[in-house]
């Protein structure tokens, strides 16, 4: 779609130019009409001036296209041309008595006079031709509008150009200001829409903040936000209620499994029930995170990481995996958050690495300000799998182990803390999962500012 501002400016420019040309045409048509005789006098004088030739003792009015056109359009035309003692006359039989004698000697210029009988007018124009004054008296001329318009344009071209430039500048400035007004209204709507929380879009854009023309769009957006908010709330209620209702049947089923006499079947059922219980617990955690705001306090990432690695130590030992804790910089590693939630997120990453990092022999937890990364040297992920794993019920292995909610819960935890989960992997070289808290971006910006200062 084209730019609104550019489309508006082009449309306004075309409309303004059309209006200007129409107004100019009306002005040329009306203005000479009010003083048609005077304007016609100037046109006819110019025609005769170009047609008159003075050579030695002769004054000749040559036949020119302009003069022939004037004669054809003016059946009662007459004129007298004099220079010094030379005179050339046309249509003398139609010429009335004049108040001037021939040859005429007077000031240079042009004007319209009445004949002696006061029944008609005639044009008198005097121009300087070398050392002589060329005097022209013309009566009953019929000058076409086109010739008057051309004469007017030629004589007034400079003024017209200045007027056109001033008009164009006014239109350009006006269109730029109007386009800016429209674009600022759209920017206000966009900023207000971006401020709405995607996970809870219950906020509405005030109609008083936008121009009248954008109100239908804003009303449609508000309705869409309201419908999305209602759908999200319904979905979350269903998720929480379903998970809550499933816990009791699972508990009863676990108790009944203890009565199964066959050991192999009992172990298989216990494993299935444990997986269902893990899935229900993950669903409850996800619903709890989405439906409730969290209260943040200062927590130590180093302490949490040590505790989580210690908890998973036996599992890593059984899997033949070595744990390592490294620090990219000196502490302390404090962030604002909820201790239990961050522990759960980190435990998900470490447990996920132990279970799904096929062929891994070493898992390294690296600490930096506002950041924890879990690196393994396993087989890595297939191309494009990083984004898919963040979606609920997606797993990174073909065996189907796990509920597929672990990384989705980690993402929700980080979103609630204003941070993010970033997954990067190279097939055959391992996977890195980063928990980035807001302090990480602030530290990065501060480091960039320090580099610029030095």
Tab-separated table of C-alpha atoms in Angstrom:
chain	number	residue	atom	x	y	z
A	1	UNK	CA	0.000	0.000	0.000
A	2	UNK	CA	1.266	3.482	-0.804
A	3	UNK	CA	2.251	6.052	1.796
A	4	UNK	CA	-0.751	8.028	3.056
A	5	UNK	CA	1.319	11.204	3.337
A	6	UNK	CA	2.736	10.885	-0.198
A	7	UNK	CA	-0.643	9.997	-1.713
A	8	UNK	CA	-2.254	12.915	0.105
A	9	UNK	CA	0.458	15.352	-1.008
A	10	UNK	CA	0.284	14.224	-4.660
A	11	UNK	CA	-3.521	14.358	-4.712
A	12	UNK	CA	-3.579	17.787	-3.101
A	13	UNK	CA	-0.867	19.017	-5.490
A	14	UNK	CA	-2.822	17.870	-8.566
A	15	UNK	CA	-6.047	19.383	-7.246
A	16	UNK	CA	-4.333	22.662	-6.346
A	17	UNK	CA	-2.613	22.887	-9.743
A	18	UNK	CA	-5.923	22.307	-11.520
A	19	UNK	CA	-7.580	24.998	-9.417
A	20	UNK	CA	-4.712	27.390	-10.138
A	21	UNK	CA	-4.982	26.861	-13.890
A	22	UNK	CA	-8.767	27.313	-13.796
A	23	UNK	CA	-8.419	30.520	-11.779
A	24	UNK	CA	-5.733	31.786	-14.164
A	25	UNK	CA	-7.970	31.078	-17.165
A	26	UNK	CA	-10.920	32.859	-15.531
A	27	UNK	CA	-8.684	35.816	-14.666
A	28	UNK	CA	-7.372	36.094	-18.228
A	29	UNK	CA	-10.896	35.815	-19.593
A	30	UNK	CA	-12.563	38.263	-17.203
A	31	UNK	CA	-9.840	40.869	-16.724
A	32	UNK	CA	-9.413	41.831	-20.393
A	33	UNK	CA	-13.205	41.884	-20.812
A	34	UNK	CA	-13.522	44.668	-18.273
A	35	UNK	CA	-11.106	46.819	-20.318
A	36	UNK	CA	-11.362	45.022	-23.617
A	37	UNK	CA	-10.802	48.089	-25.741
A	38	UNK	CA	-7.605	48.986	-23.933
A	39	UNK	CA	-6.304	45.379	-24.083
A	40	UNK	CA	-7.279	45.077	-27.736
A	41	UNK	CA	-5.508	48.388	-28.418
A	42	UNK	CA	-2.230	46.997	-27.095
A	43	UNK	CA	-2.593	43.813	-29.146
A	44	UNK	CA	-3.406	45.688	-32.369
A	45	UNK	CA	-0.577	48.194	-31.798
A	46	UNK	CA	1.861	45.295	-31.418
A	47	UNK	CA	0.590	43.746	-34.691
A	48	UNK	CA	0.951	47.013	-36.598
A	49	UNK	CA	4.336	47.751	-35.069
A	50	UNK	CA	5.691	44.406	-36.341
A	51	UNK	CA	4.111	44.973	-39.781
A	52	UNK	CA	5.394	48.560	-40.294
A	53	UNK	CA	8.651	49.047	-42.167
A	54	UNK	CA	10.337	52.451	-42.614
A	55	UNK	CA	12.930	52.519	-45.384
A	56	UNK	CA	14.389	55.827	-46.476
A	57	UNK	CA	11.488	58.052	-47.528
A	58	UNK	CA	8.920	55.239	-47.493
A	59	UNK	CA	6.641	53.905	-44.739
A	60	UNK	CA	5.125	50.541	-45.602
A	61	UNK	CA	2.685	48.360	-43.659
A	62	UNK	CA	3.530	44.850	-44.792
A	63	UNK	CA	1.078	41.987	-44.906
A	64	UNK	CA	1.735	39.702	-41.947
A	65	UNK	CA	-0.271	36.694	-40.654
A	66	UNK	CA	-1.271	38.698	-37.594
A	67	UNK	CA	-2.434	41.679	-39.658
A	68	UNK	CA	-4.339	39.502	-42.131
A	69	UNK	CA	-6.037	37.705	-39.236
A	70	UNK	CA	-7.013	41.066	-37.758
A	71	UNK	CA	-8.432	42.278	-41.101
A	72	UNK	CA	-10.379	39.027	-41.565
A	73	UNK	CA	-11.907	39.249	-38.092
A	74	UNK	CA	-12.661	42.997	-38.291
A	75	UNK	CA	-14.848	43.948	-41.278
A	76	UNK	CA	-14.994	47.613	-40.171
A	77	UNK	CA	-11.297	47.904	-39.336
A	78	UNK	CA	-9.427	51.084	-40.155
A	79	UNK	CA	-6.015	52.349	-39.121
A	80	UNK	CA	-3.624	55.219	-39.748
A	81	UNK	CA	0.121	54.779	-39.257
A	82	UNK	CA	2.429	57.818	-39.292
A	83	UNK	CA	6.118	58.397	-38.667
A	84	UNK	CA	7.576	61.870	-39.077
A	85	UNK	CA	6.026	63.120	-42.293
A	86	UNK	CA	5.110	59.655	-43.602
A	87	UNK	CA	1.571	58.273	-43.416
A	88	UNK	CA	-0.015	54.930	-44.338
A	89	UNK	CA	-3.753	54.449	-44.058
A	90	UNK	CA	-6.194	51.519	-44.361
A	91	UNK	CA	-10.017	51.706	-44.512
A	92	UNK	CA	-10.114	55.473	-44.844
A	93	UNK	CA	-13.721	55.323	-46.075
A	94	UNK	CA	-14.776	53.869	-42.704
A	95	UNK	CA	-12.702	56.240	-40.608
A	96	UNK	CA	-14.696	58.879	-38.696
A	97	UNK	CA	-13.412	62.327	-37.911
A	98	UNK	CA	-10.566	62.230	-35.384
A	99	UNK	CA	-9.538	64.807	-32.772
A	100	UNK	CA	-5.886	64.589	-33.909
A	101	UNK	CA	-4.147	65.892	-37.011
A	102	UNK	CA	-1.741	63.838	-39.147
A	103	UNK	CA	1.090	63.221	-38.642
A	104	UNK	CA	0.621	62.896	-34.870
A	105	UNK	CA	3.334	64.134	-32.506
A	106	UNK	CA	2.677	63.285	-28.881
A	107	UNK	CA	3.922	61.356	-25.856
A	108	UNK	CA	4.872	57.677	-26.135
A	109	UNK	CA	2.227	55.260	-24.834
A	110	UNK	CA	-1.183	53.918	-25.691
A	111	UNK	CA	-4.747	54.824	-24.831
A	112	UNK	CA	-8.334	54.738	-26.096
A	113	UNK	CA	-10.143	57.894	-27.223
A	114	UNK	CA	-13.608	58.836	-28.451
A	115	UNK	CA	-14.139	60.028	-31.993
A	116	UNK	CA	-15.440	63.574	-32.557
A	117	UNK	CA	-19.010	62.345	-33.079
A	118	UNK	CA	-18.809	60.416	-29.784
A	119	UNK	CA	-20.271	57.351	-31.530
A	120	UNK	CA	-17.189	55.155	-31.432
A	121	UNK	CA	-13.736	54.852	-29.972
A	122	UNK	CA	-10.305	54.330	-31.454
A	123	UNK	CA	-6.918	53.222	-30.203
A	124	UNK	CA	-3.902	55.518	-30.204
A	125	UNK	CA	-0.459	53.992	-29.659
A	126	UNK	CA	2.914	55.743	-29.999
A	127	UNK	CA	6.262	53.892	-29.928
A	128	UNK	CA	9.808	55.049	-30.514
A	129	UNK	CA	11.298	53.719	-33.763
A	130	UNK	CA	14.920	54.880	-33.941
A	131	UNK	CA	14.876	58.674	-34.191
A	132	UNK	CA	11.222	58.693	-35.229
A	133	UNK	CA	7.982	58.271	-33.342
A	134	UNK	CA	5.668	55.683	-34.867
A	135	UNK	CA	2.043	56.679	-34.217
A	136	UNK	CA	-0.802	54.214	-34.843
A	137	UNK	CA	-4.536	55.005	-34.722
A	138	UNK	CA	-6.840	51.973	-35.050
A	139	UNK	CA	-10.622	51.752	-35.002
A	140	UNK	CA	-13.205	48.927	-34.872
A	141	UNK	CA	-10.698	46.094	-34.212
A	142	UNK	CA	-12.102	42.658	-33.365
A	143	UNK	CA	-9.359	40.798	-31.536
A	144	UNK	CA	-9.702	37.110	-30.723
A	145	UNK	CA	-9.596	36.066	-27.075
A	146	UNK	CA	-6.698	33.715	-27.726
A	147	UNK	CA	-4.544	36.553	-29.038
A	148	UNK	CA	-5.437	38.753	-26.060
A	149	UNK	CA	-4.622	35.851	-23.696
A	150	UNK	CA	-1.263	35.209	-25.377
A	151	UNK	CA	-0.398	38.873	-25.217
A	152	UNK	CA	-1.373	38.984	-21.563
A	153	UNK	CA	0.729	35.900	-20.762
A	154	UNK	CA	3.776	37.228	-22.596
A	155	UNK	CA	3.589	40.580	-20.832
A	156	UNK	CA	2.830	39.056	-17.401
A	157	UNK	CA	4.929	35.870	-17.548
A	158	UNK	CA	7.246	36.959	-14.727
A	159	UNK	CA	4.391	37.830	-12.384
A	160	UNK	CA	2.597	34.587	-13.263
A	161	UNK	CA	5.723	32.518	-12.540
A	162	UNK	CA	6.190	34.232	-9.184
A	163	UNK	CA	2.531	33.686	-8.347
A	164	UNK	CA	2.754	30.029	-9.412
A	165	UNK	CA	5.858	29.458	-7.272
A	166	UNK	CA	4.247	31.111	-4.267
A	167	UNK	CA	1.105	29.047	-4.793
A	168	UNK	CA	3.127	25.835	-5.168
A	169	UNK	CA	5.109	26.596	-1.997
A	170	UNK	CA	1.895	27.259	-0.096
A	171	UNK	CA	0.369	24.000	-1.336
A	172	UNK	CA	3.554	22.056	-0.531
A	173	UNK	CA	3.785	23.449	3.003
A	174	UNK	CA	0.064	22.945	3.585
A	175	UNK	CA	0.129	19.372	2.309
A	176	UNK	CA	3.237	18.582	4.375
A	177	UNK	CA	1.611	19.960	7.538
A	178	UNK	CA	-1.639	18.125	6.824
A	179	UNK	CA	0.199	14.880	6.085
A	180	UNK	CA	2.216	15.322	9.272
A	181	UNK	CA	-0.999	15.801	11.236
A	182	UNK	CA	-2.428	12.586	9.783
A	183	UNK	CA	0.785	10.619	10.351
A	184	UNK	CA	1.071	11.853	13.953
A	185	UNK	CA	-2.477	10.681	14.587
A	186	UNK	CA	-1.587	7.253	13.205
A	187	UNK	CA	1.617	7.186	15.286
A	188	UNK	CA	-0.375	7.923	18.455
A	189	UNK	CA	-2.721	5.040	17.666
A	190	UNK	CA	0.235	2.743	16.940
A	191	UNK	CA	2.003	3.672	20.190
A	192	UNK	CA	-1.172	3.120	22.174
A	193	UNK	CA	-1.716	-0.249	20.482
A	194	UNK	CA	1.901	-1.305	21.155
A	195	UNK	CA	1.457	-0.420	24.837
A	196	UNK	CA	-1.299	-3.015	25.162
A	197	UNK	CA	-0.094	-6.265	26.748
A	198	UNK	CA	-0.497	-9.067	24.154
A	199	UNK	CA	-1.096	-11.603	26.933
A	200	UNK	CA	-3.914	-9.483	28.391
A	201	UNK	CA	-5.158	-7.044	25.733
A	202	UNK	CA	-7.957	-5.567	27.808
A	203	UNK	CA	-6.797	-1.983	27.308
A	204	UNK	CA	-8.700	0.216	24.889
A	205	UNK	CA	-7.500	3.088	22.722
A	206	UNK	CA	-9.269	6.293	23.671
A	207	UNK	CA	-11.212	7.788	20.769
A	208	UNK	CA	-10.371	11.288	22.023
A	209	UNK	CA	-6.692	10.671	21.174
A	210	UNK	CA	-7.169	10.120	17.437
A	211	UNK	CA	-8.441	12.217	14.496
A	212	UNK	CA	-12.047	11.823	13.427
A	213	UNK	CA	-11.089	9.971	10.230
A	214	UNK	CA	-9.282	7.239	12.216
A	215	UNK	CA	-12.087	6.606	14.701
A	216	UNK	CA	-13.710	3.754	12.680
A	217	UNK	CA	-10.337	1.986	12.576
A	218	UNK	CA	-9.763	2.500	16.301
A	219	UNK	CA	-13.260	1.266	17.132
A	220	UNK	CA	-12.585	-1.878	15.090
A	221	UNK	CA	-9.271	-2.376	16.912
A	222	UNK	CA	-10.950	-1.946	20.290
A	223	UNK	CA	-13.562	-4.553	19.400
A	224	UNK	CA	-10.844	-6.933	18.216
A	225	UNK	CA	-8.846	-6.426	21.429
A	226	UNK	CA	-11.942	-7.075	23.532
A	227	UNK	CA	-12.716	-10.292	21.643
A	228	UNK	CA	-9.095	-11.482	21.896
A	229	UNK	CA	-9.036	-10.723	25.634
A	230	UNK	CA	-12.252	-12.648	26.193
A	231	UNK	CA	-10.931	-15.613	24.206
A	232	UNK	CA	-7.612	-15.653	26.091
A	233	UNK	CA	-9.381	-15.551	29.460
A	234	UNK	CA	-11.700	-18.366	28.423
A	235	UNK	CA	-8.749	-20.451	27.236
A	236	UNK	CA	-6.821	-19.898	30.458
A	237	UNK	CA	-9.827	-20.735	32.608
A	238	UNK	CA	-10.308	-23.950	30.657
A	239	UNK	CA	-6.632	-24.877	31.003
A	240	UNK	CA	-6.608	-24.275	34.767
A	241	UNK	CA	-9.947	-26.004	35.386
A	242	UNK	CA	-9.021	-29.013	33.255
A	243	UNK	CA	-5.689	-29.468	35.004
A	244	UNK	CA	-7.292	-29.065	38.437
A	245	UNK	CA	-10.043	-31.583	37.682
A	246	UNK	CA	-7.519	-34.146	36.447
A	247	UNK	CA	-5.443	-34.212	39.635
A	248	UNK	CA	-7.999	-36.121	41.724
A	249	UNK	CA	-8.581	-38.969	39.193
A	250	UNK	CA	-4.821	-39.331	38.778
A	251	UNK	CA	-4.292	-39.601	42.518
A	252	UNK	CA	-6.964	-42.310	42.741
A	253	UNK	CA	-5.488	-44.105	39.760
A	254	UNK	CA	-2.034	-44.065	41.359
A	255	UNK	CA	-3.465	-45.662	44.478
A	256	UNK	CA	-5.176	-48.409	42.482
A	257	UNK	CA	-1.985	-49.192	40.568
A	258	UNK	CA	-0.384	-50.334	43.811
A	259	UNK	CA	-2.788	-53.309	43.762
A	260	UNK	CA	-1.614	-54.518	40.340
A	261	UNK	CA	0.100	-57.901	40.961
A	262	UNK	CA	2.236	-58.049	37.798
A	263	UNK	CA	5.491	-56.089	38.351
A	264	UNK	CA	6.191	-55.257	34.701
A	265	UNK	CA	2.673	-53.944	34.088
A	266	UNK	CA	2.739	-52.066	37.376
A	267	UNK	CA	6.025	-50.332	36.475
A	268	UNK	CA	4.649	-49.331	33.057
A	269	UNK	CA	1.447	-47.959	34.569
A	270	UNK	CA	3.381	-46.056	37.223
A	271	UNK	CA	5.542	-44.481	34.499
A	272	UNK	CA	2.457	-43.467	32.500
A	273	UNK	CA	0.697	-42.021	35.533
A	274	UNK	CA	3.856	-40.136	36.512
A	275	UNK	CA	3.983	-38.634	33.043
A	276	UNK	CA	0.299	-37.630	33.232
A	277	UNK	CA	0.862	-36.122	36.673
A	278	UNK	CA	3.847	-34.153	35.331
A	279	UNK	CA	1.703	-32.914	32.465
A	280	UNK	CA	-1.108	-31.805	34.792
A	281	UNK	CA	1.341	-30.045	37.121
A	282	UNK	CA	2.908	-28.252	34.158
A	283	UNK	CA	-0.537	-27.166	32.946
A	284	UNK	CA	-1.372	-25.790	36.403
A	285	UNK	CA	1.938	-23.935	36.569
A	286	UNK	CA	1.336	-22.464	33.126
A	287	UNK	CA	-2.211	-21.355	34.041
A	288	UNK	CA	-0.962	-19.864	37.319
A	289	UNK	CA	1.731	-17.873	35.525
A	290	UNK	CA	-0.689	-16.551	32.916
A	291	UNK	CA	-3.471	-15.569	35.312
A	292	UNK	CA	-1.567	-13.939	38.174
A	293	UNK	CA	0.921	-11.119	38.475
A	294	UNK	CA	4.174	-11.937	40.263
A	295	UNK	CA	5.849	-10.018	43.066
A	296	UNK	CA	9.549	-9.503	42.310
A	297	UNK	CA	12.370	-9.313	44.844
A	298	UNK	CA	16.184	-9.289	44.550
A	299	UNK	CA	17.453	-12.834	43.971
A	300	UNK	CA	20.949	-14.259	43.451
A	301	UNK	CA	21.354	-16.179	40.185
A	302	UNK	CA	24.597	-17.784	41.387
A	303	UNK	CA	22.924	-19.287	44.458
A	304	UNK	CA	19.967	-20.570	42.433
A	305	UNK	CA	22.247	-22.108	39.799
A	306	UNK	CA	24.359	-23.923	42.423
A	307	UNK	CA	21.238	-25.350	44.097
A	308	UNK	CA	19.722	-26.542	40.802
A	309	UNK	CA	22.965	-28.197	39.675
A	310	UNK	CA	23.260	-29.906	43.054
A	311	UNK	CA	19.680	-31.212	42.786
A	312	UNK	CA	20.359	-32.700	39.350
A	313	UNK	CA	23.795	-34.045	40.312
A	314	UNK	CA	22.669	-37.660	40.855
A	315	UNK	CA	20.710	-37.699	37.577
A	316	UNK	CA	23.689	-36.316	35.675
A	317	UNK	CA	25.963	-38.917	37.327
A	318	UNK	CA	23.640	-41.733	36.269
A	319	UNK	CA	23.609	-40.380	32.690
A	320	UNK	CA	27.398	-40.090	32.609
A	321	UNK	CA	27.278	-36.295	32.210
A	322	UNK	CA	29.699	-33.883	33.886
A	323	UNK	CA	28.403	-30.583	35.350
A	324	UNK	CA	30.449	-27.350	35.345
A	325	UNK	CA	29.724	-23.845	36.622
A	326	UNK	CA	31.553	-20.900	35.071
A	327	UNK	CA	31.405	-17.134	35.495
A	328	UNK	CA	31.848	-14.780	32.554
A	329	UNK	CA	32.490	-11.841	34.920
A	330	UNK	CA	32.659	-11.019	38.585
A	331	UNK	CA	29.486	-11.005	40.641
A	332	UNK	CA	27.181	-10.340	42.302
A	333	UNK	CA	24.572	-11.720	39.905
A	334	UNK	CA	21.399	-10.139	41.269
A	335	UNK	CA	18.124	-9.701	39.395
A	336	UNK	CA	14.563	-8.737	40.316
A	337	UNK	CA	12.307	-11.786	40.284
A	338	UNK	CA	10.603	-14.668	42.078
A	339	UNK	CA	13.015	-17.221	43.492
A	340	UNK	CA	10.769	-20.271	43.038
A	341	UNK	CA	9.818	-19.338	39.475
A	342	UNK	CA	13.439	-18.777	38.373
A	343	UNK	CA	14.473	-22.069	40.034
A	344	UNK	CA	11.703	-23.829	38.127
A	345	UNK	CA	12.825	-22.265	34.837
A	346	UNK	CA	16.464	-23.207	35.369
A	347	UNK	CA	15.519	-26.721	36.504
A	348	UNK	CA	13.541	-27.174	33.302
A	349	UNK	CA	16.591	-26.222	31.224
A	350	UNK	CA	19.013	-28.462	33.123
A	351	UNK	CA	16.588	-31.410	33.159
A	352	UNK	CA	15.853	-30.877	29.472
A	353	UNK	CA	19.597	-30.936	28.686
A	354	UNK	CA	20.134	-34.172	30.629
A	355	UNK	CA	17.212	-35.949	28.959
A	356	UNK	CA	17.298	-34.630	25.400
A	357	UNK	CA	20.960	-33.715	24.725
A	358	UNK	CA	21.797	-37.015	23.042
A	359	UNK	CA	25.480	-37.879	23.232
A	360	UNK	CA	26.245	-35.045	25.673
A	361	UNK	CA	29.171	-35.562	28.027
A	362	UNK	CA	29.335	-32.120	29.609
A	363	UNK	CA	26.796	-29.466	30.603
A	364	UNK	CA	28.138	-26.016	31.500
A	365	UNK	CA	26.164	-23.322	33.340
A	366	UNK	CA	27.646	-19.862	32.656
A	367	UNK	CA	26.743	-16.829	34.777
A	368	UNK	CA	26.912	-13.183	33.794
A	369	UNK	CA	25.005	-10.111	34.895
A	370	UNK	CA	21.314	-10.721	34.173
A	371	UNK	CA	22.015	-13.907	32.246
A	372	UNK	CA	22.266	-17.676	32.789
A	373	UNK	CA	23.228	-19.958	29.910
A	374	UNK	CA	23.067	-23.745	29.849
A	375	UNK	CA	25.389	-25.267	27.219
A	376	UNK	CA	25.650	-28.938	26.269
A	377	UNK	CA	27.951	-30.707	23.819
A	378	UNK	CA	25.291	-33.070	22.524
A	379	UNK	CA	23.949	-33.732	19.045
A	380	UNK	CA	22.176	-30.370	18.850
A	381	UNK	CA	18.788	-29.635	17.337
A	382	UNK	CA	17.581	-29.930	13.748
A	383	UNK	CA	17.492	-26.712	11.740
A	384	UNK	CA	14.494	-24.560	12.676
A	385	UNK	CA	13.626	-26.574	15.786
A	386	UNK	CA	14.531	-23.761	18.219
A	387	UNK	CA	11.333	-21.752	17.664
A	388	UNK	CA	9.118	-24.853	17.508
A	389	UNK	CA	10.279	-26.035	20.952
A	390	UNK	CA	8.929	-22.857	22.560
A	391	UNK	CA	5.378	-23.817	21.609
A	392	UNK	CA	3.295	-25.873	24.078
A	393	UNK	CA	3.298	-29.695	23.706
A	394	UNK	CA	6.329	-29.696	21.413
A	395	UNK	CA	9.257	-32.013	22.227
A	396	UNK	CA	12.719	-32.199	20.788
A	397	UNK	CA	12.925	-35.953	20.424
A	398	UNK	CA	11.047	-38.593	18.558
A	399	UNK	CA	10.500	-40.798	21.573
A	400	UNK	CA	7.818	-38.553	22.927
A	401	UNK	CA	9.309	-38.355	26.448
A	402	UNK	CA	8.028	-35.409	28.436
A	403	UNK	CA	4.900	-33.305	28.184
A	404	UNK	CA	6.356	-30.731	25.847
A	405	UNK	CA	5.419	-27.906	28.221
A	406	UNK	CA	8.749	-27.364	29.973
A	407	UNK	CA	10.250	-24.768	27.612
A	408	UNK	CA	6.859	-23.136	27.138
A	409	UNK	CA	6.659	-22.653	30.913
A	410	UNK	CA	10.219	-21.294	30.963
A	411	UNK	CA	9.248	-18.775	28.286
A	412	UNK	CA	6.196	-17.690	30.322
A	413	UNK	CA	8.349	-17.314	33.457
A	414	UNK	CA	10.853	-15.133	31.610
A	415	UNK	CA	8.053	-13.067	30.017
A	416	UNK	CA	6.603	-12.464	33.490
A	417	UNK	CA	10.057	-11.213	34.571
A	418	UNK	CA	10.373	-8.958	31.514
A	419	UNK	CA	13.110	-11.187	30.067
A	420	UNK	CA	13.325	-13.872	27.404
A	421	UNK	CA	14.416	-17.414	26.683
A	422	UNK	CA	16.835	-17.659	23.753
A	423	UNK	CA	17.718	-21.016	22.207
A	424	UNK	CA	20.606	-21.486	19.782
A	425	UNK	CA	21.881	-24.786	18.451
A	426	UNK	CA	24.362	-26.135	15.923
A	427	UNK	CA	23.688	-29.693	14.707
A	428	UNK	CA	26.467	-31.963	15.963
A	429	UNK	CA	27.956	-29.310	18.276
A	430	UNK	CA	25.367	-28.888	21.018
A	431	UNK	CA	22.690	-26.492	22.210
A	432	UNK	CA	22.762	-23.288	24.265
A	433	UNK	CA	19.739	-22.026	26.218
A	434	UNK	CA	19.889	-18.529	27.717
A	435	UNK	CA	17.739	-16.982	30.422
A	436	UNK	CA	18.093	-13.247	29.784
A	437	UNK	CA	16.716	-10.887	32.401
A	438	UNK	CA	16.174	-7.121	31.863
A	439	UNK	CA	19.480	-6.423	33.641
A	440	UNK	CA	21.296	-8.105	30.752
A	441	UNK	CA	20.100	-5.592	28.169
A	442	UNK	CA	20.795	-2.714	30.554
A	443	UNK	CA	24.350	-3.974	31.095
A	444	UNK	CA	24.899	-4.351	27.360
A	445	UNK	CA	23.764	-0.763	26.732
A	446	UNK	CA	25.998	0.536	29.520
A	447	UNK	CA	28.995	-1.322	28.064
A	448	UNK	CA	28.297	0.187	24.642
A	449	UNK	CA	28.133	3.674	26.160
A	450	UNK	CA	31.463	3.094	27.955
A	451	UNK	CA	33.094	2.011	24.692
A	452	UNK	CA	31.766	5.100	22.930
A	453	UNK	CA	33.038	7.346	25.741
A	454	UNK	CA	36.563	5.899	25.468
